[in-house]
Coordinates of C-alpha atoms and ligand atoms in Angstrom, one line a residue:
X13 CA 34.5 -21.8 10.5
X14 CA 31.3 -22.7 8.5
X15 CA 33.0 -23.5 5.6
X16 CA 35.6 -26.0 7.3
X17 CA 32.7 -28.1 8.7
X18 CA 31.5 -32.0 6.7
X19 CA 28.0 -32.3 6.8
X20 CA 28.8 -35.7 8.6
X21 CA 30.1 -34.0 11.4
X22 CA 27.9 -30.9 11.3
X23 CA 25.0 -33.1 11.6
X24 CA 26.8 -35.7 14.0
X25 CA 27.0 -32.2 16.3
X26 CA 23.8 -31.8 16.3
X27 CA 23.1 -35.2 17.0
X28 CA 24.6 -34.8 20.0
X29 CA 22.8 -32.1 21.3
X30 CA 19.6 -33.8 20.2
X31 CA 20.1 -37.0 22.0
X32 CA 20.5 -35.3 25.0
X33 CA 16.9 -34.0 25.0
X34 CA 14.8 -37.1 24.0
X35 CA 14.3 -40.3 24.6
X36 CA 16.8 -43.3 23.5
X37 CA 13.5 -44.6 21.4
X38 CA 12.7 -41.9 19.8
X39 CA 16.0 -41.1 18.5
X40 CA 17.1 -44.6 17.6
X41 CA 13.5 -44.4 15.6
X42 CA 13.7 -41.1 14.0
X43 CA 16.9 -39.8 13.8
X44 CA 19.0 -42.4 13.4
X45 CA 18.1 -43.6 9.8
X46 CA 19.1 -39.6 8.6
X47 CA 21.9 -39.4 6.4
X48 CA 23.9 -35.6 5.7
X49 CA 24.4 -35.1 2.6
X50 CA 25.7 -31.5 2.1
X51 CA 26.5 -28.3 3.7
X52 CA 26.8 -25.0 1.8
X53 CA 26.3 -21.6 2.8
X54 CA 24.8 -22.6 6.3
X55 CA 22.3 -24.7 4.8
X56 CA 22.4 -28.5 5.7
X57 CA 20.6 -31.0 3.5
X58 CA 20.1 -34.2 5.1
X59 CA 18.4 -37.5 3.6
X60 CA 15.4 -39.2 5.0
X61 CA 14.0 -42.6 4.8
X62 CA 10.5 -41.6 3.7
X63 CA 8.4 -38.6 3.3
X64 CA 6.7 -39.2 6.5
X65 CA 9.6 -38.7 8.1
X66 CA 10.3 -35.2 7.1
X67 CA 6.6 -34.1 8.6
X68 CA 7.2 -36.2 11.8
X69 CA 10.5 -34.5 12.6
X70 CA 9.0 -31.1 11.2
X71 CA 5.8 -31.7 13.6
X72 CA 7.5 -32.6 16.3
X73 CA 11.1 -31.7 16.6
X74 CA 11.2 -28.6 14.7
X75 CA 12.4 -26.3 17.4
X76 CA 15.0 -29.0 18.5
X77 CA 16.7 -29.8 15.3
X78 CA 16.3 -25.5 14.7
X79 CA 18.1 -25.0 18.3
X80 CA 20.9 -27.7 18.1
X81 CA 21.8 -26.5 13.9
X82 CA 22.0 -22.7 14.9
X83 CA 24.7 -23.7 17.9
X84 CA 26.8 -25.6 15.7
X85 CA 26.5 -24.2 12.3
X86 CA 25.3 -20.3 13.3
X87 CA 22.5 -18.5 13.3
X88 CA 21.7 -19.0 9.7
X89 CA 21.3 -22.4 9.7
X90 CA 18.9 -23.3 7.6
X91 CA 17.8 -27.3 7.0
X92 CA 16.8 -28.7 3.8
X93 CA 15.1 -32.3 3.9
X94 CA 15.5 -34.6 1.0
X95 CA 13.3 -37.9 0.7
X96 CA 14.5 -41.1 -0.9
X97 CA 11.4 -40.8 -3.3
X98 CA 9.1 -43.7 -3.1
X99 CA 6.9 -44.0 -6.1
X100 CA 2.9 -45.2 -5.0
X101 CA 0.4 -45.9 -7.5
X102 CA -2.0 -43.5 -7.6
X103 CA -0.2 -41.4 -4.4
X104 CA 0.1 -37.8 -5.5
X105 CA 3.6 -36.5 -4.8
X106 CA 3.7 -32.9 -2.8
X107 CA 4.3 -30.4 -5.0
X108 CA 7.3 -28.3 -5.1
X109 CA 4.9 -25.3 -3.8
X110 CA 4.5 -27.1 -0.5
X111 CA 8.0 -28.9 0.1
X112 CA 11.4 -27.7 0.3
X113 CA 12.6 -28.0 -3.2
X114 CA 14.5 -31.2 -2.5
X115 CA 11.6 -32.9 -1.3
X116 CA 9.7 -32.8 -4.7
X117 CA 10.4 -36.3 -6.5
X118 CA 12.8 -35.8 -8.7
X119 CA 11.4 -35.3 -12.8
X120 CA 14.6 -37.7 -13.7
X121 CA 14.7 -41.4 -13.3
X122 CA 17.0 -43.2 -10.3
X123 CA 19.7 -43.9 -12.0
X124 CA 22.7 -45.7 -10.3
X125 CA 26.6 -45.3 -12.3
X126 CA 29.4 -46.3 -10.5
X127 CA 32.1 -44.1 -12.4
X128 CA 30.9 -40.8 -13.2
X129 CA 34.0 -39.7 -14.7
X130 CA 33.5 -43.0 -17.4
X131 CA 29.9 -42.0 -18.2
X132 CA 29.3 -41.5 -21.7
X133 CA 27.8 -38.1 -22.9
X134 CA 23.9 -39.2 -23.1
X135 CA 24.2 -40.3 -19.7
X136 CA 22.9 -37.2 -17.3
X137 CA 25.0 -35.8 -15.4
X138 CA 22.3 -35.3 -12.8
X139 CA 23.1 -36.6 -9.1
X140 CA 22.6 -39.9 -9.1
X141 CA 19.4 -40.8 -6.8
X142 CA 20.7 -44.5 -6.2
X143 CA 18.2 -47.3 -5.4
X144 CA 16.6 -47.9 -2.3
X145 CA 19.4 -49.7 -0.4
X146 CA 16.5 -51.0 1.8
X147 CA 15.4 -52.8 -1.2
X148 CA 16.9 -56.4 -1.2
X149 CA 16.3 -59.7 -1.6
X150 CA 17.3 -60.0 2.1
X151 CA 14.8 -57.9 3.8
X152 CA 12.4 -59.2 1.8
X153 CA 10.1 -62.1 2.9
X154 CA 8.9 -65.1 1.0
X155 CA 5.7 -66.4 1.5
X156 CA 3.3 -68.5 -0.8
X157 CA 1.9 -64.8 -2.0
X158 CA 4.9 -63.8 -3.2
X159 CA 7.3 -66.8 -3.8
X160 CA 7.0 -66.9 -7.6
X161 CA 7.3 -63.4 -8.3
X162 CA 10.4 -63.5 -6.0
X163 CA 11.5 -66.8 -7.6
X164 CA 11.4 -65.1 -11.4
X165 CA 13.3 -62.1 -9.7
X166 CA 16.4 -64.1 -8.3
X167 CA 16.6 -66.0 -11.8
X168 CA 16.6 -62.4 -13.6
X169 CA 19.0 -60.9 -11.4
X170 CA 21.7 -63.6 -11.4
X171 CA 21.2 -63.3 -15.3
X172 CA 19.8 -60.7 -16.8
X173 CA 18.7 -60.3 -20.3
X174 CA 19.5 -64.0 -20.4
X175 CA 16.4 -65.9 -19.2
X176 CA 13.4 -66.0 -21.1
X177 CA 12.0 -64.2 -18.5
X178 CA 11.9 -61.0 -20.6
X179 CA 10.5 -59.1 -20.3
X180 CA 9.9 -59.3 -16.3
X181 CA 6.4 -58.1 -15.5
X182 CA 4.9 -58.0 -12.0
X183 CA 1.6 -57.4 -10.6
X184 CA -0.6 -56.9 -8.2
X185 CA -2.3 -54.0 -6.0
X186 CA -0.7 -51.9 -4.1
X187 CA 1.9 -52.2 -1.2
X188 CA 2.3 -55.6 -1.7
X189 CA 6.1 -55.0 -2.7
X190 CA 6.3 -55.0 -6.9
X191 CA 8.6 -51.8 -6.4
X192 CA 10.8 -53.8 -3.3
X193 CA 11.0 -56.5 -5.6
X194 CA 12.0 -54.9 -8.8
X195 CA 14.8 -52.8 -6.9
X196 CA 16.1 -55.4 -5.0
X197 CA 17.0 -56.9 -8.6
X198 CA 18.8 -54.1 -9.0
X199 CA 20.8 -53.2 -6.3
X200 CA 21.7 -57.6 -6.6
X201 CA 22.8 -56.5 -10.2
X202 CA 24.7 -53.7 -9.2
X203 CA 26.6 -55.3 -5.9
X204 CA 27.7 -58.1 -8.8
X205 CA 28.3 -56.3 -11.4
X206 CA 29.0 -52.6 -10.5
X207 CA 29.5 -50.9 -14.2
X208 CA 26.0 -52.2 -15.3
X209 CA 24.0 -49.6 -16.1
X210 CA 20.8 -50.1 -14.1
X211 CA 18.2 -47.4 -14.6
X212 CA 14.6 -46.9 -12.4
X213 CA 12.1 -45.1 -13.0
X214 CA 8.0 -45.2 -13.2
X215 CA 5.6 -44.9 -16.0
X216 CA 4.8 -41.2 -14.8
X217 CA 9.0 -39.7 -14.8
X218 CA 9.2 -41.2 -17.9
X219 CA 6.5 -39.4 -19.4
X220 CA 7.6 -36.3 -18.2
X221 CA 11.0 -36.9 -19.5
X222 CA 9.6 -37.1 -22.6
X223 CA 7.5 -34.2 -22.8
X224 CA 10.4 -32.3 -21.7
X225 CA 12.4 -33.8 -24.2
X226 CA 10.3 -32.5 -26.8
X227 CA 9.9 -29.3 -25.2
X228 CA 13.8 -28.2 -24.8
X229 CA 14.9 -30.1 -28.6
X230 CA 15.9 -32.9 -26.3
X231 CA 14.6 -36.0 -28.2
X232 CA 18.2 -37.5 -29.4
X233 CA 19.6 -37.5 -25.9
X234 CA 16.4 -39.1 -24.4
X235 CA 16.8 -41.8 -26.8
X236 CA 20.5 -42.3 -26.5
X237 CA 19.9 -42.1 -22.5
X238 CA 17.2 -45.1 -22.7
X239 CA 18.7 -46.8 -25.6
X240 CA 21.9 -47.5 -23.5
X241 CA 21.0 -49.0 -20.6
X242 CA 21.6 -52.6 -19.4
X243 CA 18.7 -53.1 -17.2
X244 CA 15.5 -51.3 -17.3
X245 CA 12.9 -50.8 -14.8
X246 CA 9.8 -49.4 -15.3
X247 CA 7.6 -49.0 -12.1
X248 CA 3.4 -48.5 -12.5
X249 CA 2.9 -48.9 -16.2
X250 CA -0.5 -48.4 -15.5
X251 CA 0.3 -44.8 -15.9
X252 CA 1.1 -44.8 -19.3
X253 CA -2.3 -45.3 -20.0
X254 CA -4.3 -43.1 -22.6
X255 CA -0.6 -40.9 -23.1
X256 CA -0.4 -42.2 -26.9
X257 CA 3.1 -40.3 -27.8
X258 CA 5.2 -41.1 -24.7
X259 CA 3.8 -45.1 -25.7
X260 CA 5.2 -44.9 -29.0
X261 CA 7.9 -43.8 -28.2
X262 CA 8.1 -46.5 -24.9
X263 CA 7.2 -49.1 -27.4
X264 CA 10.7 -48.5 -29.8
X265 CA 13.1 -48.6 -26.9
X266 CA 11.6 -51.5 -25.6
X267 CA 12.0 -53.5 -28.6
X268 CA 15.9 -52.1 -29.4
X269 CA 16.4 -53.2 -25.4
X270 CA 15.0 -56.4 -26.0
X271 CA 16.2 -57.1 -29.2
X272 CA 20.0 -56.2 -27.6
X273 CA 19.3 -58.8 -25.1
X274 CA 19.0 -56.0 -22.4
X275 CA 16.7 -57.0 -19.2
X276 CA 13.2 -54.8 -18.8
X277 CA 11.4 -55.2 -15.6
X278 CA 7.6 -53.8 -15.7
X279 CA 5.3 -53.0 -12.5
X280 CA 1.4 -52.8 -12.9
X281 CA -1.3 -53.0 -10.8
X282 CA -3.4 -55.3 -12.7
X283 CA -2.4 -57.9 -15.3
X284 CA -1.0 -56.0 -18.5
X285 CA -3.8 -57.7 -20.6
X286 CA -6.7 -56.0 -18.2
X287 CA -4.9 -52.5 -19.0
X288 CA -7.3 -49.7 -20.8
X289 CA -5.7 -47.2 -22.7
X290 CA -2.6 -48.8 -23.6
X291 CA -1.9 -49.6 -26.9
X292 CA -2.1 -53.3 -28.1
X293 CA 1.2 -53.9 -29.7
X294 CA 2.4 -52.5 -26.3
X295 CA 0.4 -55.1 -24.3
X296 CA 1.4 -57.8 -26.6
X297 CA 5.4 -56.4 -26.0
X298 CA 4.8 -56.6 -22.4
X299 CA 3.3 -60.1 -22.3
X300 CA 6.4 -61.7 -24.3
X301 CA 8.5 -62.8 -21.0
X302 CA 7.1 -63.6 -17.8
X303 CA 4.1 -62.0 -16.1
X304 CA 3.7 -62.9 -12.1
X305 CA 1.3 -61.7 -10.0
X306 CA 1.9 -60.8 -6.0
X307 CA -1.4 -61.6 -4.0
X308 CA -1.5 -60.6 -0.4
X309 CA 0.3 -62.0 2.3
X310 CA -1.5 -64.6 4.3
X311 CA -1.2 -64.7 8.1
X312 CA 2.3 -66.3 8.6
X313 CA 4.2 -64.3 6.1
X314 CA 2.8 -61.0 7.6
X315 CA 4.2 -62.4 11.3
X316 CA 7.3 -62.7 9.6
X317 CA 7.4 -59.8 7.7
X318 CA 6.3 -58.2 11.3
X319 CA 9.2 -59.6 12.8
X320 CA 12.0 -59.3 10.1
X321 CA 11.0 -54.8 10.3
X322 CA 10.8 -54.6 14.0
X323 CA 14.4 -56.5 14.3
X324 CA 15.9 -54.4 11.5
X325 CA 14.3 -52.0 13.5
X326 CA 16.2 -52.5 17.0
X327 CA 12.8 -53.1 18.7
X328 CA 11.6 -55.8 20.9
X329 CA 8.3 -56.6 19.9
X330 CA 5.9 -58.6 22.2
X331 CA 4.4 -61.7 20.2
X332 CA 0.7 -60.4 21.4
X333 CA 1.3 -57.1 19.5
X334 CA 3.2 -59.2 16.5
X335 CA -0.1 -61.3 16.4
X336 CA -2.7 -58.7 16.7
X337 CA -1.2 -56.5 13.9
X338 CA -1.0 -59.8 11.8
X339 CA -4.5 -60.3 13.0
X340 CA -5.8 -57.0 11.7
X341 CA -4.0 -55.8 8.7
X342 CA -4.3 -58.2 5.9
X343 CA -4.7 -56.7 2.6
X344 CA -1.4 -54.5 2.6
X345 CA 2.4 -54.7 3.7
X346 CA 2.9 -51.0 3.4
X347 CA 0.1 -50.3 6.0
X348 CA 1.5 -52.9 8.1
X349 CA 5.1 -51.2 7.9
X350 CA 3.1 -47.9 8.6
X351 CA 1.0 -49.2 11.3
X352 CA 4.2 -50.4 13.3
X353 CA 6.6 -47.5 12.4
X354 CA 3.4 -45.4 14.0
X355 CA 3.1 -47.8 16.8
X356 CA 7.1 -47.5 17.7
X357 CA 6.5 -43.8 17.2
X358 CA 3.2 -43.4 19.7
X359 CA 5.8 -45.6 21.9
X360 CA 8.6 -43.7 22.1
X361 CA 6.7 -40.3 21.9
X362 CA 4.3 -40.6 24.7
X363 CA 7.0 -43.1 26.8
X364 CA 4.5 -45.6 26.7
X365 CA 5.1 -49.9 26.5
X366 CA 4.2 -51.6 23.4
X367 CA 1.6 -53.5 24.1
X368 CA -1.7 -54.9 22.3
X369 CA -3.8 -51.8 24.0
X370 CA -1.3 -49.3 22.4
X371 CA -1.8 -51.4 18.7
X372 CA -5.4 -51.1 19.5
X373 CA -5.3 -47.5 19.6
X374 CA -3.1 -46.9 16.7
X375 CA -5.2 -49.4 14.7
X376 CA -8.6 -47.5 15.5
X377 CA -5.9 -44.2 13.7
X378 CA -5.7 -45.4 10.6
X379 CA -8.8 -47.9 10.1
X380 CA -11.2 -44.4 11.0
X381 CA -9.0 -42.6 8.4
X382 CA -9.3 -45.8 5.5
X383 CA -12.9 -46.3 6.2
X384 CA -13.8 -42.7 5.8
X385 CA -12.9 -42.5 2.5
X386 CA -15.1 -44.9 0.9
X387 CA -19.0 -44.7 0.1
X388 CA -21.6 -47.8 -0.2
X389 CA -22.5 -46.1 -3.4
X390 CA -18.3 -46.5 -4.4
X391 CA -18.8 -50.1 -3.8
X392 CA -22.2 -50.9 -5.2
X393 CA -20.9 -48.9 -8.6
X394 CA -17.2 -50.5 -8.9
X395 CA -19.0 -54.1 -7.7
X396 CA -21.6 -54.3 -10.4
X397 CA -19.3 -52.6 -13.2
X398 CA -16.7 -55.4 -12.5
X399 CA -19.7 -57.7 -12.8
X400 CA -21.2 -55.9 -16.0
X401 CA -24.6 -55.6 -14.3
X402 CA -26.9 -52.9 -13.7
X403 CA -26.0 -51.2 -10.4
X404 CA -30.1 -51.0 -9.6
X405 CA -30.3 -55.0 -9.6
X406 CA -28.1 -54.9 -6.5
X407 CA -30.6 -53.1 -4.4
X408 CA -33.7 -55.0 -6.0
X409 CA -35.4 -58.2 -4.6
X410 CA -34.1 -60.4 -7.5
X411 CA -33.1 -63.7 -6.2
X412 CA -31.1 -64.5 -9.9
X413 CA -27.6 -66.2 -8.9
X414 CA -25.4 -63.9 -10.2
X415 CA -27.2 -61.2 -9.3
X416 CA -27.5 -62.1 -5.9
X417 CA -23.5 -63.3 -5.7
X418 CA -22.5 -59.6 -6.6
X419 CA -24.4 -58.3 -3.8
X420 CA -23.0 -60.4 -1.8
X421 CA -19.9 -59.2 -2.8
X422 CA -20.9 -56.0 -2.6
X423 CA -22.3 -56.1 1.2
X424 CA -18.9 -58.1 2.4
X425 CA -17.0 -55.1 1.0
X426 CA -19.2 -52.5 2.5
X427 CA -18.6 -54.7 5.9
X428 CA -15.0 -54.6 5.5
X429 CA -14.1 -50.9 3.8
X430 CA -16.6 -48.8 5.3
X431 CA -17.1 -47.8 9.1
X432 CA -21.2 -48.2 8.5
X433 CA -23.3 -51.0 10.7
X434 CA -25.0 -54.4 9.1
X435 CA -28.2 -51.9 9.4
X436 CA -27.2 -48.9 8.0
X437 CA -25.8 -51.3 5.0
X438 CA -28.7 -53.6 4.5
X439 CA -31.2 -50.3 4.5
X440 CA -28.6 -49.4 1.4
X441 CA -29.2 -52.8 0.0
X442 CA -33.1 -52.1 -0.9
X443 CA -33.8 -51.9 3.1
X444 CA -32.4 -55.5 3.6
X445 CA -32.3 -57.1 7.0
X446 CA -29.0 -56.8 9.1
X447 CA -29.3 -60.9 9.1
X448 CA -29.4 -61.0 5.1
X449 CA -26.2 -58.6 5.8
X450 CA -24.5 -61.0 7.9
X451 CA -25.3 -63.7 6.2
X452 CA -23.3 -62.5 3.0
X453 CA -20.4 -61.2 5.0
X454 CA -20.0 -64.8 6.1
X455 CA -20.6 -66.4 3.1
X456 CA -17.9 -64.3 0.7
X457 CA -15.6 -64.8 3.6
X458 CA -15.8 -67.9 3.1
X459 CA -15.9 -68.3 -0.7
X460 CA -12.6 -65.9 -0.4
X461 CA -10.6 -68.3 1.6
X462 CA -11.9 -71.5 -0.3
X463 CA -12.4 -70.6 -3.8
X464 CA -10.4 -69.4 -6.3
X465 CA -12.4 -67.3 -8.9
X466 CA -14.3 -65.3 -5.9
X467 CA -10.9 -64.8 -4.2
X468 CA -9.9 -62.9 -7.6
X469 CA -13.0 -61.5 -8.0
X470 CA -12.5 -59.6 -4.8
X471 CA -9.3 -59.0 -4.7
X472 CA -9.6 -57.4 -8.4
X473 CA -12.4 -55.1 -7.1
X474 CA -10.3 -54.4 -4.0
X475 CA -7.7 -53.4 -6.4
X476 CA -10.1 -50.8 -8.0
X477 CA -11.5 -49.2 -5.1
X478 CA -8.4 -49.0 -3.6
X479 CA -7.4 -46.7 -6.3
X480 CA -10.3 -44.8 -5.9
X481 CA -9.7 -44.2 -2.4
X482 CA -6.4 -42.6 -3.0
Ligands
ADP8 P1 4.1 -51.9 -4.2 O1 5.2 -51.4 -5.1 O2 3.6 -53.2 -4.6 O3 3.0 -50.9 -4.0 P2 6.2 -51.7 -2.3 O4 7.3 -52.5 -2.9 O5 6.4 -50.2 -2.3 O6 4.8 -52.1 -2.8 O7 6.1 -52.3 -0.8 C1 5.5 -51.5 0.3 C2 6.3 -51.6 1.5 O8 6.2 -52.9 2.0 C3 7.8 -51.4 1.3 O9 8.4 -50.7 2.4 C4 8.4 -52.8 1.2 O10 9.7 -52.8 1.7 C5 7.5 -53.6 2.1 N1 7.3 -55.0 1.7 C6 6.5 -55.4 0.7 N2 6.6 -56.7 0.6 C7 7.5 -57.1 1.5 C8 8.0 -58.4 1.9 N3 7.6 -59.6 1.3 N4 8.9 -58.5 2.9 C9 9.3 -57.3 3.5 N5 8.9 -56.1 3.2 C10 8.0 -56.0 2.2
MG9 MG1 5.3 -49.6 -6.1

């Protein structure tokens, strides 16, 4: 009987046990977005929209989605979760160790083909992790942060290879949507032009490829694989820093792309000049198209953006709790995202209204969590490297301008990324009053909104410290 069942309707079973035991919220929230994918042998493997996903339902609903799969597949059902992989900067994937096997990213890049049975020998036959669908030029919101970046993406996707645009490098720190951005040029190419052969994939798979391309007497069909592709997107070059082999080898299939007219699209998290450890002909390769940067969203493109996910959503949300989350999370659209997803979630889980009280509390969640993992001492040591001072002047009485500017800095950081009062920080500062504190909070705030090269400045050491936090 097993056998006869489609993991659609498998799983559409058990959906229909699970529905009747929660609430409409919580299973329009987390159990809607699943997809089946296969059934064999009593095992089902379903698809989820992010990793988070798989340890909410496997927190939470374990016993549920166990009960409802043993009535309708039998008592060996077994559930395997796979993740539509999400590449972070800097985010260390589970290991295979901890996860279900089909949790662990993938080693090989997303690659998207339309008609297997045309592909061409060097082209894997590997299942084909397609693009993030959610990853469009619809669902993503313009704003002056962004409107460039998305500007040189719309012109690359109605012609690519064909622009001078070429190749297509964005930056800028993290969560700010390079990677939403980059696929949604993609999955434009593809709904236009379906036997393109678009290929994703990050700094980090690529290396691996390659070392396990030298490793198995692989090298030819690596080549081939790259060499034939009619877009290519590289996510988080930043990665291929200080891996000499895998950029020498990057470095020849860029230029036979290029020089073939073929699009490349690059992600980085700083401007590809500012990279260490990457080669120089490389730098000067990446710098021969366009290079756009992504700055954080201000105010009214995060209400939108607010908006836009809680519609695609299904979920009324008040305008207090629209504003106060625009309010509050500024550097970062992922942690917005999270901090709403998390919101619906303490919502639907403890049957309680969305309001600005419930934000509050989920806010408090994850600004205890961010601010715990950075020191004063992380900030005074990436502030007065970015300024190439000594990190002692910081704490000293020395009243030189520059000097004095970097602490400033340094104290407006400490305000904003640690969880530790004007006094605890001044006494940091060479026991400094909390007034002196203050007064450089205000004063950098100020300077950020107003002027450009302290805007940079901070957002650059941001950037850093970010990285270190992760
Ligand atoms: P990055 O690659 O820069 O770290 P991502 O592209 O992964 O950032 O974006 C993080 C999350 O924020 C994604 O879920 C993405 O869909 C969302 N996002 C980023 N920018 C926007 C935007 N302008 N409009 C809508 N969603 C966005
Ligand atoms: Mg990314």
């Amino acid at each position: 009987m097993i056998d006869t069942l489609s993991p659609e309707v498998a799983w559409d079973n058990c959906l229909r046990i699970i529905r009747d035991n929660i609430n409409p919220l919580t299973f329009k929230t987390w159990f809607e977005p699943i997809k089946p994918v296969r059934l064999d042998n009593s095992q089902l493997t379903i698809q989820v929209p992010h990793q988070f996903f798989y340890e909410w339902l496997e927190e939470h609903y374990y016993a549920l989605i166990q009960k409802s799969l043993e009535s309708v597949i039998g008592p060996n059902a077994k559930l395997v979760y796979r993740a539509v992989v999400e590449e972070e900067p800097g985010v260390k994937h589970p290991r295979p160790a901890d996860l279900p096997p089909e949790l662990a990213p993938s080693p090989f890049p997303q690659v998207r083909v339309n008609t297997p049975q045309e592909q061409p020998r060097q082209q894997r036959p590997q299942e084909t992790t397609v693009l993030n669908p959610r990853y469009t030029f619809e669902s993503f919101v313009k704003g002056e942060s962004n409107q460039f970046a998305c500007a040189a993406c719309l012109a690359v996707a109605n012609n690519p290879g064909t622009t001078s645009f070429n190749p297509l490098v964005l930056y800028g720190g993290v969560g700010l949507g390079k990677t939403h951005l980059m696929q949604a040029v993609g999955n434009f190419i593809l709904a236009r032009q379906s036997h393109k052969k678009v290929v994703y994939t990050s700094s980090d798979r690529f290396t691996i490829e390659f070392v396990e391309a030298i490793q198995n007497d692989r090298m030819h069909e690596f080549t081939n694989f790259y060499r034939n592709v009619d877009v290519l997107m590289v996510d988080d070059i930043q990665f291929f820093s200080g891996k000499e082999k895998t950029q020498d080898n990057f470095f020849h299939t860029f230029n036979a792309l290029h020089q073939a007219g073929k699009q490349i699209i690059l992600t980085c998290d700083r401007p590809p000049k500012e990279l260490k450890g990457v080669d120089d002909r490389l730098i000067s390769r990446f710098q021969c198209g366009l290079t756009t940067d992504i700055q954080p969203p201000d105010y009214e493109t995060r209400i939108a953006i607010l908006q836009l996910k809680s519609q695609t959503e299904g979920i009324d949300l008040p305008s207090d709790v629209v504003e106060y989350l625009a309010r509050n999370i500024t550097s970062n659209i992922r942690e917005l995202e999270g901090c709403l997803i998390s919101l619906i979630a303490h919502a639907s889980l403890e049957g309680r209204e969305l309001s600005v009280e419930l934000a509050q509390k989920v806010l408090q969640n994850v600004a205890m969590v961010r601010k715990a993992q950075l020191s004063i001492q992380d900030i005074q040591k990436v502030v007065s490297a970015h300024f190439q001072i000594n990190e002692d002047l910081l704490l000293e009485k020395t009243r030189k301008q520059e000097i004095a500017y970097a602490r400033q800095i340094a104290m407006y950081l400490c305000k904003e990324l640690t969880s530790h009062s004007l006094k605890t920080i001044g006494m940091h500062f060479g026991g400094r009053d909390h007034s002196t504190v203050i007064h450089a909070v205000q004063t950098i705030k100020l300077l950020v909104s107003k002027d450009d090269h302290t805007h940079r400045s901070v957002e650059s050491i941001r950037r850093q410290l970010n990285f270190m936090s992760q």
